[in-house]
Short mmCIF file of C-alpha atoms in Angstrom, two decimals:
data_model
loop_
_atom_site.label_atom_id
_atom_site.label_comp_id
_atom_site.label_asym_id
_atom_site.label_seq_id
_atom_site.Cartn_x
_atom_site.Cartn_y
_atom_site.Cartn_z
CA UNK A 1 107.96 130.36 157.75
CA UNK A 2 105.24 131.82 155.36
CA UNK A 3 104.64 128.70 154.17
CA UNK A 4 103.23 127.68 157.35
CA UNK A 5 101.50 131.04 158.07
CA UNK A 6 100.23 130.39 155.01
CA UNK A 7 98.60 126.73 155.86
CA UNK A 8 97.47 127.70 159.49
CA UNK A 9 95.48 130.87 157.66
CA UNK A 10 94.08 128.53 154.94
CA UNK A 11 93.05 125.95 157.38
CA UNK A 12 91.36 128.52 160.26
CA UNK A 13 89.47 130.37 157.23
CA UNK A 14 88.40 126.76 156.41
CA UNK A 15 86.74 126.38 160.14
CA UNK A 16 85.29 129.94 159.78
CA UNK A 17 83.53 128.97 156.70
CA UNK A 18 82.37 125.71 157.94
CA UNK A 19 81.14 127.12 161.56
CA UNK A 20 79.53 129.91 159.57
CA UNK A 21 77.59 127.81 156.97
CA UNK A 22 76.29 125.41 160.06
CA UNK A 23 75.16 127.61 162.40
CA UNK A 24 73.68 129.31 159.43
CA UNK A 25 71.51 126.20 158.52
CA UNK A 26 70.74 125.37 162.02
CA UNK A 27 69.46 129.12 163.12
CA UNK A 28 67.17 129.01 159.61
CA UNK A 29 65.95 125.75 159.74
CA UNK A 30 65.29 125.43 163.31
CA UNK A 31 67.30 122.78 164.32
CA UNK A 32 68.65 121.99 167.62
CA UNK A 33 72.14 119.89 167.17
CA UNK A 34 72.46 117.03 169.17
CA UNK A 35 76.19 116.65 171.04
CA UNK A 36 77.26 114.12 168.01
CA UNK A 37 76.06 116.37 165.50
CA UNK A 38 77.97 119.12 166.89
CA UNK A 39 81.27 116.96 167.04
CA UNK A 40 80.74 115.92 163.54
CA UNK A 41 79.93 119.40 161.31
CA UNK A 42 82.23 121.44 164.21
CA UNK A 43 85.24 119.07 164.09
CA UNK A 44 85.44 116.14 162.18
CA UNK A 45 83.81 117.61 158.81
CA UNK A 46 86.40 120.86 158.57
CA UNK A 47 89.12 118.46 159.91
CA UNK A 48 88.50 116.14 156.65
CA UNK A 49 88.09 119.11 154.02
CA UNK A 50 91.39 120.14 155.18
CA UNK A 51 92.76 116.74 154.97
CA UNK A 52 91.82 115.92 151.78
CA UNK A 53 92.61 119.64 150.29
CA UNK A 54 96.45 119.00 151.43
CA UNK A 55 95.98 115.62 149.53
CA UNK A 56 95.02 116.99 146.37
CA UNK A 57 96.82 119.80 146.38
CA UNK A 58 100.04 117.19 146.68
CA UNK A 59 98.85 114.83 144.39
CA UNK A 60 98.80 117.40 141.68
CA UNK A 61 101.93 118.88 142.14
CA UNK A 62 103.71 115.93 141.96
CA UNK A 63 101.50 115.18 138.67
CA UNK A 64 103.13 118.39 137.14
CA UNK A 65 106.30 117.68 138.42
CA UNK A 66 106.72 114.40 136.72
CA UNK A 67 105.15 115.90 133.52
CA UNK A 68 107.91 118.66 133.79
CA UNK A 69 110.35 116.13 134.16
CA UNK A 70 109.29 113.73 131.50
CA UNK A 71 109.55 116.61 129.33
CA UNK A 72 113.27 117.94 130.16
CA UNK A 73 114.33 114.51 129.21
CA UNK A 74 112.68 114.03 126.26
CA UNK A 75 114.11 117.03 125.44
CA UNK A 76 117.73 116.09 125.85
CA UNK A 77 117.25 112.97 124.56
CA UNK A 78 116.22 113.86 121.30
CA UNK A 79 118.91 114.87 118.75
CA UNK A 80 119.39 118.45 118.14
CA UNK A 81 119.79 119.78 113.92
CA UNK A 82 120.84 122.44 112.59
CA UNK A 83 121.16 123.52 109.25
CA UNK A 84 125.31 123.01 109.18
CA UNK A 85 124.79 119.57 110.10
CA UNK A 86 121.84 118.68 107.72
CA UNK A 87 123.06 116.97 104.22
CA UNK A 88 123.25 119.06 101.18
CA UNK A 89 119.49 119.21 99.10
CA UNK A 90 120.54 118.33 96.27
CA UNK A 91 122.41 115.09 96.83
CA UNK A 92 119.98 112.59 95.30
CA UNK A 93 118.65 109.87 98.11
CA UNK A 94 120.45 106.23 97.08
CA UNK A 95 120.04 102.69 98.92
CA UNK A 96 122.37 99.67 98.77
CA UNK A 97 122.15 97.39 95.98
CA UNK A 98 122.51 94.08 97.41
CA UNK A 99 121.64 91.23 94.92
CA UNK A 100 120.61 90.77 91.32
CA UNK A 101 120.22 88.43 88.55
CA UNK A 102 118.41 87.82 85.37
CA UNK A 103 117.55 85.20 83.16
CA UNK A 104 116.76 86.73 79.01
CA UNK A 105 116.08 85.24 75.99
CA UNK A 106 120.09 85.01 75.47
CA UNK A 107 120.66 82.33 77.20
CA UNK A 108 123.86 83.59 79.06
CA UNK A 109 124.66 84.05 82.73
CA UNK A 110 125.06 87.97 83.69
CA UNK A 111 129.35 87.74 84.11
CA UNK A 112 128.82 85.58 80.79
CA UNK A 113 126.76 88.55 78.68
CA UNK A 114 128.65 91.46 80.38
CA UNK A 115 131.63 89.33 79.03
CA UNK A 116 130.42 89.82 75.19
CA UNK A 117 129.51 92.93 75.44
CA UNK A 118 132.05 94.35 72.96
CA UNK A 119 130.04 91.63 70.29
CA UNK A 120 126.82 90.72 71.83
CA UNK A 121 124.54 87.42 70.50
CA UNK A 122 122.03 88.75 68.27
CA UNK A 123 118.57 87.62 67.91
CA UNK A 124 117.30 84.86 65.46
CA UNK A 125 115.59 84.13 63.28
CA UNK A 126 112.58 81.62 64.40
CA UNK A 127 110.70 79.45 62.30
CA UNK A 128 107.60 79.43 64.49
CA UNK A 129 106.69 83.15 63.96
CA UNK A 130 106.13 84.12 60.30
CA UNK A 131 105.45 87.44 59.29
CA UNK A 132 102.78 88.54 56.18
CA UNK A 133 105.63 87.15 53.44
CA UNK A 134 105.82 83.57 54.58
CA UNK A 135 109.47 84.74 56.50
CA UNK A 136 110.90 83.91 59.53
CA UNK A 137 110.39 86.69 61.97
CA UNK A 138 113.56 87.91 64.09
CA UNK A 139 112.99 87.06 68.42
CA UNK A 140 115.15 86.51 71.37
CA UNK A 141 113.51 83.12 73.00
CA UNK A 142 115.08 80.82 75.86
CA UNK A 143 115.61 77.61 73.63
CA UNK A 144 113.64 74.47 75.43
CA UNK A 145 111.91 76.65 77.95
CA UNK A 146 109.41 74.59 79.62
CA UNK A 147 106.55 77.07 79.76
CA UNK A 148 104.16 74.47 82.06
CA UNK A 149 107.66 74.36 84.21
CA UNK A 150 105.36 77.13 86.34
CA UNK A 151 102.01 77.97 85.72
CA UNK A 152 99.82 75.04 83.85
CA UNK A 153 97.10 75.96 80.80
CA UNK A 154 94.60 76.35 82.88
CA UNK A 155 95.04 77.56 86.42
CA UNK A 156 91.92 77.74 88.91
CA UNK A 157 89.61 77.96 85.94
CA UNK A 158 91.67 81.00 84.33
CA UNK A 159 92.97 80.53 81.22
CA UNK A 160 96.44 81.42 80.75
CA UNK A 161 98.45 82.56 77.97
CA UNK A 162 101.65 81.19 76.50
CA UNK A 163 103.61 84.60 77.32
CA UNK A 164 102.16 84.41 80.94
CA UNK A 165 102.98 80.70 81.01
CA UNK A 166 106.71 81.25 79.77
CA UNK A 167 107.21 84.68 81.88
CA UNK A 168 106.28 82.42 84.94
CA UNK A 169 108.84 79.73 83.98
CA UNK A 170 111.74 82.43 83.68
CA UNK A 171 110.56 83.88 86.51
CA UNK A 172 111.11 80.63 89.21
CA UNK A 173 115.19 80.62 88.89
CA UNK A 174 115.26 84.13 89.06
CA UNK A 175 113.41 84.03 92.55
CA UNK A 176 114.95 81.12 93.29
CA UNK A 177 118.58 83.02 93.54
CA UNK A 178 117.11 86.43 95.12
CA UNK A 179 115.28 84.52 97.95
CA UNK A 180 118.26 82.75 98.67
CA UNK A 181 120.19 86.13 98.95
CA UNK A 182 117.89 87.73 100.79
CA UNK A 183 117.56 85.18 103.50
CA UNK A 184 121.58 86.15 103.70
CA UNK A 185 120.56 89.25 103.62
CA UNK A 186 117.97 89.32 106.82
CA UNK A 187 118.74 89.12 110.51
CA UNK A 188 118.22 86.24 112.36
CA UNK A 189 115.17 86.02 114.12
CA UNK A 190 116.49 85.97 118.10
CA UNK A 191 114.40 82.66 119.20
CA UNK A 192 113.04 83.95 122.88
CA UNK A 193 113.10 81.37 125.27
CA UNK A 194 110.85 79.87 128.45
CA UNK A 195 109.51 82.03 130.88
CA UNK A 196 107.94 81.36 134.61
CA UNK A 197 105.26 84.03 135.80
CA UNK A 198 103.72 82.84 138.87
CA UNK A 199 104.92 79.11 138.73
CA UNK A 200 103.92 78.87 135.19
CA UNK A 201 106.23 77.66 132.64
CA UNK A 202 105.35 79.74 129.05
CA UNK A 203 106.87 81.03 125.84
CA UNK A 204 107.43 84.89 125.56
CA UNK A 205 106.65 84.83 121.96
CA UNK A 206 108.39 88.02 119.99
CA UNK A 207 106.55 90.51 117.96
CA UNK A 208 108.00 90.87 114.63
CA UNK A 209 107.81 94.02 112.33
CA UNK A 210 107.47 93.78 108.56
CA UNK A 211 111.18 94.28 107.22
CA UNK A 212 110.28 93.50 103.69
CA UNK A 213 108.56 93.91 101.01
CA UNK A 214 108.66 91.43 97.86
CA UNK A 215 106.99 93.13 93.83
CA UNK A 216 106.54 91.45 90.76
CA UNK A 217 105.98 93.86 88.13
CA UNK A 218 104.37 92.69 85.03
CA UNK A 219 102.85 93.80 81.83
CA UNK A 220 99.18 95.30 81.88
CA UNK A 221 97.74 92.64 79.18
CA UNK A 222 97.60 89.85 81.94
CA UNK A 223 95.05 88.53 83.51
CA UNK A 224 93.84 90.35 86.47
CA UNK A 225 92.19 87.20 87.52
CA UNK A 226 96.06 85.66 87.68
CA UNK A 227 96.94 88.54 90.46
CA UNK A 228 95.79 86.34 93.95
CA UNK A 229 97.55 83.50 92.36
CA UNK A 230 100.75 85.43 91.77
CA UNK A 231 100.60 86.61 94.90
CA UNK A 232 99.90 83.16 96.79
CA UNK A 233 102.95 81.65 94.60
CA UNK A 234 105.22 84.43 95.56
CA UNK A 235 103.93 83.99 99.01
CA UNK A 236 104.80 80.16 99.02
CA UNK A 237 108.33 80.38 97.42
CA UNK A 238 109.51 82.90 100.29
CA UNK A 239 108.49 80.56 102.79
CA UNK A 240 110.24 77.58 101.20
CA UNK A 241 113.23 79.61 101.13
CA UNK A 242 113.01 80.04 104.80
CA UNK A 243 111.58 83.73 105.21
CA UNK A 244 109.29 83.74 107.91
CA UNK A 245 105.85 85.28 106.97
CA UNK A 246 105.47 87.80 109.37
CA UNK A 247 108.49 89.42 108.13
CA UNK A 248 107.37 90.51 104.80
CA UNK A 249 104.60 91.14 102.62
CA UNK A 250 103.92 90.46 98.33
CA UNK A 251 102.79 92.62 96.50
CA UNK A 252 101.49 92.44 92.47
CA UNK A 253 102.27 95.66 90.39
CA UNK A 254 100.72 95.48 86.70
CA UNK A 255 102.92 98.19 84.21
CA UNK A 256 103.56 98.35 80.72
CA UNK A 257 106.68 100.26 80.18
CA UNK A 258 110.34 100.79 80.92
CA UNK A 259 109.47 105.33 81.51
CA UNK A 260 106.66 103.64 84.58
CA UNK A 261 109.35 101.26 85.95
CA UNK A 262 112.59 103.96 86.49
CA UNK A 263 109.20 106.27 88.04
CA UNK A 264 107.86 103.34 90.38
CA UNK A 265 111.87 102.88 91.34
CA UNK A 266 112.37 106.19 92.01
CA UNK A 267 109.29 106.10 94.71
CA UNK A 268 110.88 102.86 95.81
CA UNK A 269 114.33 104.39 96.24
CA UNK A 270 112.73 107.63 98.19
CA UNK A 271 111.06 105.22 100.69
CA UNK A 272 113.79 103.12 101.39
CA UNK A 273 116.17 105.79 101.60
CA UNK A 274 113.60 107.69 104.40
CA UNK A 275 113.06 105.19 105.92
CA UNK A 276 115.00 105.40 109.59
CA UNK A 277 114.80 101.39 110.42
CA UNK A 278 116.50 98.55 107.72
CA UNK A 279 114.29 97.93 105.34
CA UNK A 280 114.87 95.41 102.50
CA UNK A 281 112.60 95.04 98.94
CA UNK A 282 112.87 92.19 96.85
CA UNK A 283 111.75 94.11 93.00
CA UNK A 284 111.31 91.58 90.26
CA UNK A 285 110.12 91.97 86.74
CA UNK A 286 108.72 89.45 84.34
CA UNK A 287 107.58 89.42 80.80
CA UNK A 288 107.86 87.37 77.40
CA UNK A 289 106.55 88.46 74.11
CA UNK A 290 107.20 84.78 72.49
CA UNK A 291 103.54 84.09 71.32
CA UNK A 292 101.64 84.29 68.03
CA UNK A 293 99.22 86.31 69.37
CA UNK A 294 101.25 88.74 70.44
CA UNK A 295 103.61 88.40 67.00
CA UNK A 296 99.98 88.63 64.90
CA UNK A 297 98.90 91.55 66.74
CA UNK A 298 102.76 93.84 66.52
CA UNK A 299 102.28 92.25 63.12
CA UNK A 300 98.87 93.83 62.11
CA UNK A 301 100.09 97.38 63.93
CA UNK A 302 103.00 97.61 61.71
CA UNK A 303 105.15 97.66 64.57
CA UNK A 304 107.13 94.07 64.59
CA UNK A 305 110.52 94.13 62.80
CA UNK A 306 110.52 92.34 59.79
CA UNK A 307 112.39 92.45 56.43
CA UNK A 308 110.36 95.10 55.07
CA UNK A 309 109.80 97.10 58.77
CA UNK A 310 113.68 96.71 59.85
CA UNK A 311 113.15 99.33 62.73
CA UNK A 312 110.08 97.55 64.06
CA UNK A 313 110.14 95.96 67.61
CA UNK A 314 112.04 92.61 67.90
CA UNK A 315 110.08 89.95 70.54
CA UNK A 316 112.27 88.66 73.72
CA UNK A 317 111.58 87.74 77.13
CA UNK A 318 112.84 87.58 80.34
CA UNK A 319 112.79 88.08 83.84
CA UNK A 320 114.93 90.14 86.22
CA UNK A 321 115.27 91.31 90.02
CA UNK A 322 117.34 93.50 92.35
CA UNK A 323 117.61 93.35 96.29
CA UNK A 324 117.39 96.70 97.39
CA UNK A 325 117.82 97.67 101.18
CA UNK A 326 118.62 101.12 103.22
CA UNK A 327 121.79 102.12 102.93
CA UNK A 328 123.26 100.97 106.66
CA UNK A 329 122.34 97.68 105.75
CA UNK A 330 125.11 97.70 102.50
CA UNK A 331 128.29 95.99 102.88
CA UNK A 332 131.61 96.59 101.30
CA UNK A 333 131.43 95.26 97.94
CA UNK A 334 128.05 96.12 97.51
CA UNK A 335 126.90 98.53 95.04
CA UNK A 336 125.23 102.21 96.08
CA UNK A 337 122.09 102.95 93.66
CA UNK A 338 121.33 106.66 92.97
CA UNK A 339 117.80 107.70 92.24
CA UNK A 340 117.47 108.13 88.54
CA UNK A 341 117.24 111.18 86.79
CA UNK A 342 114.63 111.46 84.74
CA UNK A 343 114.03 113.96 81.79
CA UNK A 344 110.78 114.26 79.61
CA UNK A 345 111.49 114.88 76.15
CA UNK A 346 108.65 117.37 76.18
CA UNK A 347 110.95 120.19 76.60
CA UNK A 348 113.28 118.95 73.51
CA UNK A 349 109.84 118.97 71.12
CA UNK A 350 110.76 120.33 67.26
CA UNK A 351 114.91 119.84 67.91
CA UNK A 352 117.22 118.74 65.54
CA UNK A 353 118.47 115.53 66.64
CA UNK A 354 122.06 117.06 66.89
CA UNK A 355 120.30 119.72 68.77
CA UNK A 356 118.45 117.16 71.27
CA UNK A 357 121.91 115.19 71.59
CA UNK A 358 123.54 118.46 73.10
CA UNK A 359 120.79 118.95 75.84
CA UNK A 360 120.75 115.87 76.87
CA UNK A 361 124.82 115.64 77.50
CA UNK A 362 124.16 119.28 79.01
CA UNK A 363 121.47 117.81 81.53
CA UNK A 364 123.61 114.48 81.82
CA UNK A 365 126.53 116.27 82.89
CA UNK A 366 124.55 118.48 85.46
CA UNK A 367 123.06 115.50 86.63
CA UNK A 368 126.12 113.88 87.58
CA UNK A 369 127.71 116.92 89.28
CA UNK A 370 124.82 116.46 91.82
CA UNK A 371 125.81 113.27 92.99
CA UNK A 372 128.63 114.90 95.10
CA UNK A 373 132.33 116.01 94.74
CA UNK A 374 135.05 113.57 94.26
CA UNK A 375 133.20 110.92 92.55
CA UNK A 376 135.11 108.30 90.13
CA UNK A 377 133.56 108.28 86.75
CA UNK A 378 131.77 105.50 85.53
CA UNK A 379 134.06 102.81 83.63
CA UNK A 380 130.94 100.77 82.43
CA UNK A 381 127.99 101.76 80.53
CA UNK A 382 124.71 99.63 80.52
CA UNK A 383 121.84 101.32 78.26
CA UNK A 384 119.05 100.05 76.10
CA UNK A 385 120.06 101.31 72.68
CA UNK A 386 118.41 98.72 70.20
CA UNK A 387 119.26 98.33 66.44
CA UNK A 388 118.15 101.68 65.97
CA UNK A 389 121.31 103.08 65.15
CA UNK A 390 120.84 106.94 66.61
CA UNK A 391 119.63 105.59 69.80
CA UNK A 392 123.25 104.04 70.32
CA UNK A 393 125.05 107.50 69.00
CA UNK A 394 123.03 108.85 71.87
CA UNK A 395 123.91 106.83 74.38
CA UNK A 396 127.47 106.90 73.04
CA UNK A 397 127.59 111.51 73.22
CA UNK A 398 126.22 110.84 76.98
CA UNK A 399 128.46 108.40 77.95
CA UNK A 400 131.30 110.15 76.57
CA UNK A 401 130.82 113.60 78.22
CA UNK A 402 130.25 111.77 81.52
CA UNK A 403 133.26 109.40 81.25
CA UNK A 404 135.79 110.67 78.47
CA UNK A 405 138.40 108.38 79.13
CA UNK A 406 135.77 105.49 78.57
CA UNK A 407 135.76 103.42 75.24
CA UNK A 408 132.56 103.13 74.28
CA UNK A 409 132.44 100.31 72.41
CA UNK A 410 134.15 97.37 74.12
CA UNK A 411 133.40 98.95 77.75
CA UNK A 412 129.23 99.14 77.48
CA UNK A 413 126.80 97.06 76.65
CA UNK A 414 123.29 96.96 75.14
CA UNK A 415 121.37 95.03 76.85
CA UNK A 416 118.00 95.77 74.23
CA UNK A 417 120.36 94.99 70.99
CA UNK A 418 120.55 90.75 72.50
CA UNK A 419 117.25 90.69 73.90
CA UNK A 420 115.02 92.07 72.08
CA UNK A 421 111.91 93.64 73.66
CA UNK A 422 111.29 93.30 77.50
CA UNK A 423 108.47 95.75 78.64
CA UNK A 424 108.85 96.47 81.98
CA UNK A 425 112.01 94.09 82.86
CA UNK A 426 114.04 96.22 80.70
CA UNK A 427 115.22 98.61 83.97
CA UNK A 428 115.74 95.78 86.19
CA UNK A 429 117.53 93.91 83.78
CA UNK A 430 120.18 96.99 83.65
CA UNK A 431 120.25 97.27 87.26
CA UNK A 432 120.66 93.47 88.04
CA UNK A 433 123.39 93.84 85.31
CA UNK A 434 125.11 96.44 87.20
CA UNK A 435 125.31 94.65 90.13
CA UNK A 436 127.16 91.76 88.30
CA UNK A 437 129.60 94.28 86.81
CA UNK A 438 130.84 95.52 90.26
CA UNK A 439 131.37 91.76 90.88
CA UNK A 440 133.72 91.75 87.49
CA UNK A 441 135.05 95.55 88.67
CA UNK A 442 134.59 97.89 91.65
CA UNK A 443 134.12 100.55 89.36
CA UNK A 444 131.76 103.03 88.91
CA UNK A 445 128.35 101.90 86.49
CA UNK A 446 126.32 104.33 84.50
CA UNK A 447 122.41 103.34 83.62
CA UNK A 448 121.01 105.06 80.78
CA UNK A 449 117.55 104.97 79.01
CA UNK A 450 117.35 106.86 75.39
CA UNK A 451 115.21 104.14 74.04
CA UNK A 452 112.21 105.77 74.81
CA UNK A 453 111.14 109.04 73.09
CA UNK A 454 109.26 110.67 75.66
CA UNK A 455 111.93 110.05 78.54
CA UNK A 456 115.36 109.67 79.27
CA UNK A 457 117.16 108.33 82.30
CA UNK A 458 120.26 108.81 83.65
CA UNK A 459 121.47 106.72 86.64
CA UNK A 460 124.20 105.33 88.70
CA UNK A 461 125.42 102.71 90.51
CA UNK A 462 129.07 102.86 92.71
CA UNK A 463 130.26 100.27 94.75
CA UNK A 464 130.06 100.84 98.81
CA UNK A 465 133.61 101.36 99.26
CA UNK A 466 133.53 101.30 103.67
CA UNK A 467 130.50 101.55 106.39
CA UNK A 468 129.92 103.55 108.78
CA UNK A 469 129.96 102.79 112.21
CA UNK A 470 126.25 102.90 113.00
CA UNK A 471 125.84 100.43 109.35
CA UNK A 472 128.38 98.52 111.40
CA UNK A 473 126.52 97.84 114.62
CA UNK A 474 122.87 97.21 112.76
CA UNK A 475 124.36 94.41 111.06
CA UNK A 476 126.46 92.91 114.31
CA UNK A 477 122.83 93.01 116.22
#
């Protein structure tokens, strides 16, 4: 009932004011209304302001009302955390490790070298590399690689090196494989079918969201000039395999050393594992130190092993590459990568070595109590120890306080002691060596990196024991 008083009052003030105002402007002005101009500012005009008053007023009421209620829903819609139900911290992030392979200077299949490991193929000696005596120099080469297999002398006016040209030809059958796996890997692409709008017959094409992301990392001494043919090449080979180009993108990554791949994987690993759609990324590394310039120039910095220089650097090659996707997308059988640990040896400056050896098992061992309660320990050990022989009594204390039912020896391998020197396709080579391990044994894999004196790296890899439900339905859609 007040509601109505309330309209009649609004509505009679509304006639006062408009009688008032006109009789106002007629008395001043002069004006003597005629009988239509009377009917129209007495009747009609306060008539139609109180018409369209009521209209606005209901117009924006309703306008809040649906804002109000837009807002409740959202509201119960979206999930509700709290901190009991948020994951621990300190659990390290970790994606699925779907696929990997590797082709090195020994010449053996990844289930064939993890098979050896106990007595791994050493590398030989090569007449086609001399050092400053007139003697054979010490490398790990693919024998009868065709390095024009690839990428030619000359490409678009660019000169190319031999340990471009040979990097490229190891680097084709390693694609080859991951591009076929990945295409396992991705969801079909739901082909949409005809359409009629209006009596017209057309195809409701489908939008489709970059899902991958394919990286070649290789060494720094390349020709920048070679990058938009890299990138055109890897382009190419993922649509021969069937990948259709909207769904992922290449990219061309140019590093030097093993300490800036287990950093760029760590930034990969954080990414995939925020990520909150399935995202896959195709990682590949490629490099070959099998050429006399390179070989003259270790030579002339003192730094190539040789008869006289027995802890120098030994040349290899070889190429290597993981398929890494979020962790719903991992199936059982798969393997589970943690984000590496990674320790600078800045804090471990003027040590002993016995002294170093003890904080890094103390930091191992704290490491792996952060990857959660109730873990197996590792049964394998993959590291890349070289002829160096403290670098392999550190990777043997580590491995040891991590795993001490583990026998070193005939249960690890190093992968640096058979292949000799492989820049940045060192870490990958481990990793896509892991993943063939879990193939031979669903057992836990430890990673480790003590070859490098400014950084070590612990990491892990587990097989994906179950899924969960929600990993379960992504991969049924």
């Amino acid at each position: 009932m007040a509601g109505w008083l309330g309209k009649v009052a609004s509505v009679a003030m509304l006639f006062v004011a408009t009688w008032g105002a006109t009789i106002f402007y007629w008395r001043s002005s002069g004006t003597v209304p005629t009988g239509m101009q009377l009917l129209a500012f007495l009747g009609l005009l306060p008539i139609g302001l109180s018409g369209a008053g009521f209209m606005v007023r209901s117009a924006l009421r309703r306008g809040v009302d649906s804002a109000f209620a837009a807002a409740v829903a959202m509201d119960a819609t979206t999930p509700q955390h709290d901190a009991a139900t948020q994951p621990d911290a300190t659990v390290p992030a970790s994606v699925a490790l779907l696929a990997g392979t590797l082709k090195l200077g020994v010449d053996l299949e990844p289930l064939a070298l993890l098979g050896v490991a106990a007595a791994p193929p050493r590398p030989s000696l090569d007449g086609r590399f001399r050092d400053s005596h007139n003697l054979p120099v010490r490398v790990s080469a693919v024998p009868g690689l065709d390095e024009l297999n690839v990428l030619p002398v000359g490409r678009d006016g660019i000169d190319t090196a031999a340990h471009e040209r040979r990097a490229m030809a190891l680097l084709q059958p390693v694609l080859e494989q991951l591009l076929e796996a990945t295409c396992a890997a991705l969801p079909e692409i739901v082909e949409p079918g005809d359409v009629v709008v209006a009596g017209l017959r057309r195809r409701d094409e489908q939008r489709l969201e970059s899902a991958l992301t394919i990286e070649l990392l290789v060494p720094c001494g390349w020709s920048e000039a070679m990058q938009p043919w890299m990138q055109e090449w890897l382009l190419g080979q993922a649509r021969r395999a069937g990948i259709d180009a909207r769904r992922f993108d290449v990219r061309i990554t140019m590093l030097d050393e093993a300490r800036e791949v287990w950093q760029h994987a760590q930034r990969v690993i954080d990414s995939l594992s925020a990520s909150r759609v399935p995202r896959w990324y195709l990682l590949l590394a490629s490099a070959s130190y099998i050429d006399a310039d390179v070989v003259s120039s270790w030579q002339s910095g003192g730094v190539l092993a040789t008869a006289k220089n027995p802890d120098g650097r030994i040349p290899g090659e070889g190429a290597a590459g993981v398929l890494l996707a979020t962790l719903d997308q991992g199936r059982e059988g798969d393997g589970r990568l943690w984000r590496p640990q990674l320790v600078r040896a800045e804090q471990m400056v003027g040590q002993r070595p016995a002294e170093q050896r003890r904080g890094l098992v103390a930091l191992a061992m704290q490491w792996q109590s952060g990857l959660g309660p109730g873990r197996a320990p590792a049964q394998f050990v993959l590291h890349d120890a070289d002829h160096r022989g403290d670098l392999m009594v550190d990777a043997a204390a580590i491995a040891a306080s991590l795993s001490p039912d583990l026998e070193f020896s005939p249960q690890s391998l190093a992968v640096a002691v058979s292949a000799g020197e492989l820049g940045p396709t060192m870490p990958l080579a481990q990793l896509a060596l892991a993943h063939a391990q879990l193939q031979r044994s669903a057992d836990p894999v430890l990673v480790l990196g003590v070859a490098d004196s400014q950084q070590r790296v612990f990491g892990a890899v587990d097989p994906l024991l179950s899924l969960k439900p929600a990993a379960c339905a992504s991969l049924a859609s």
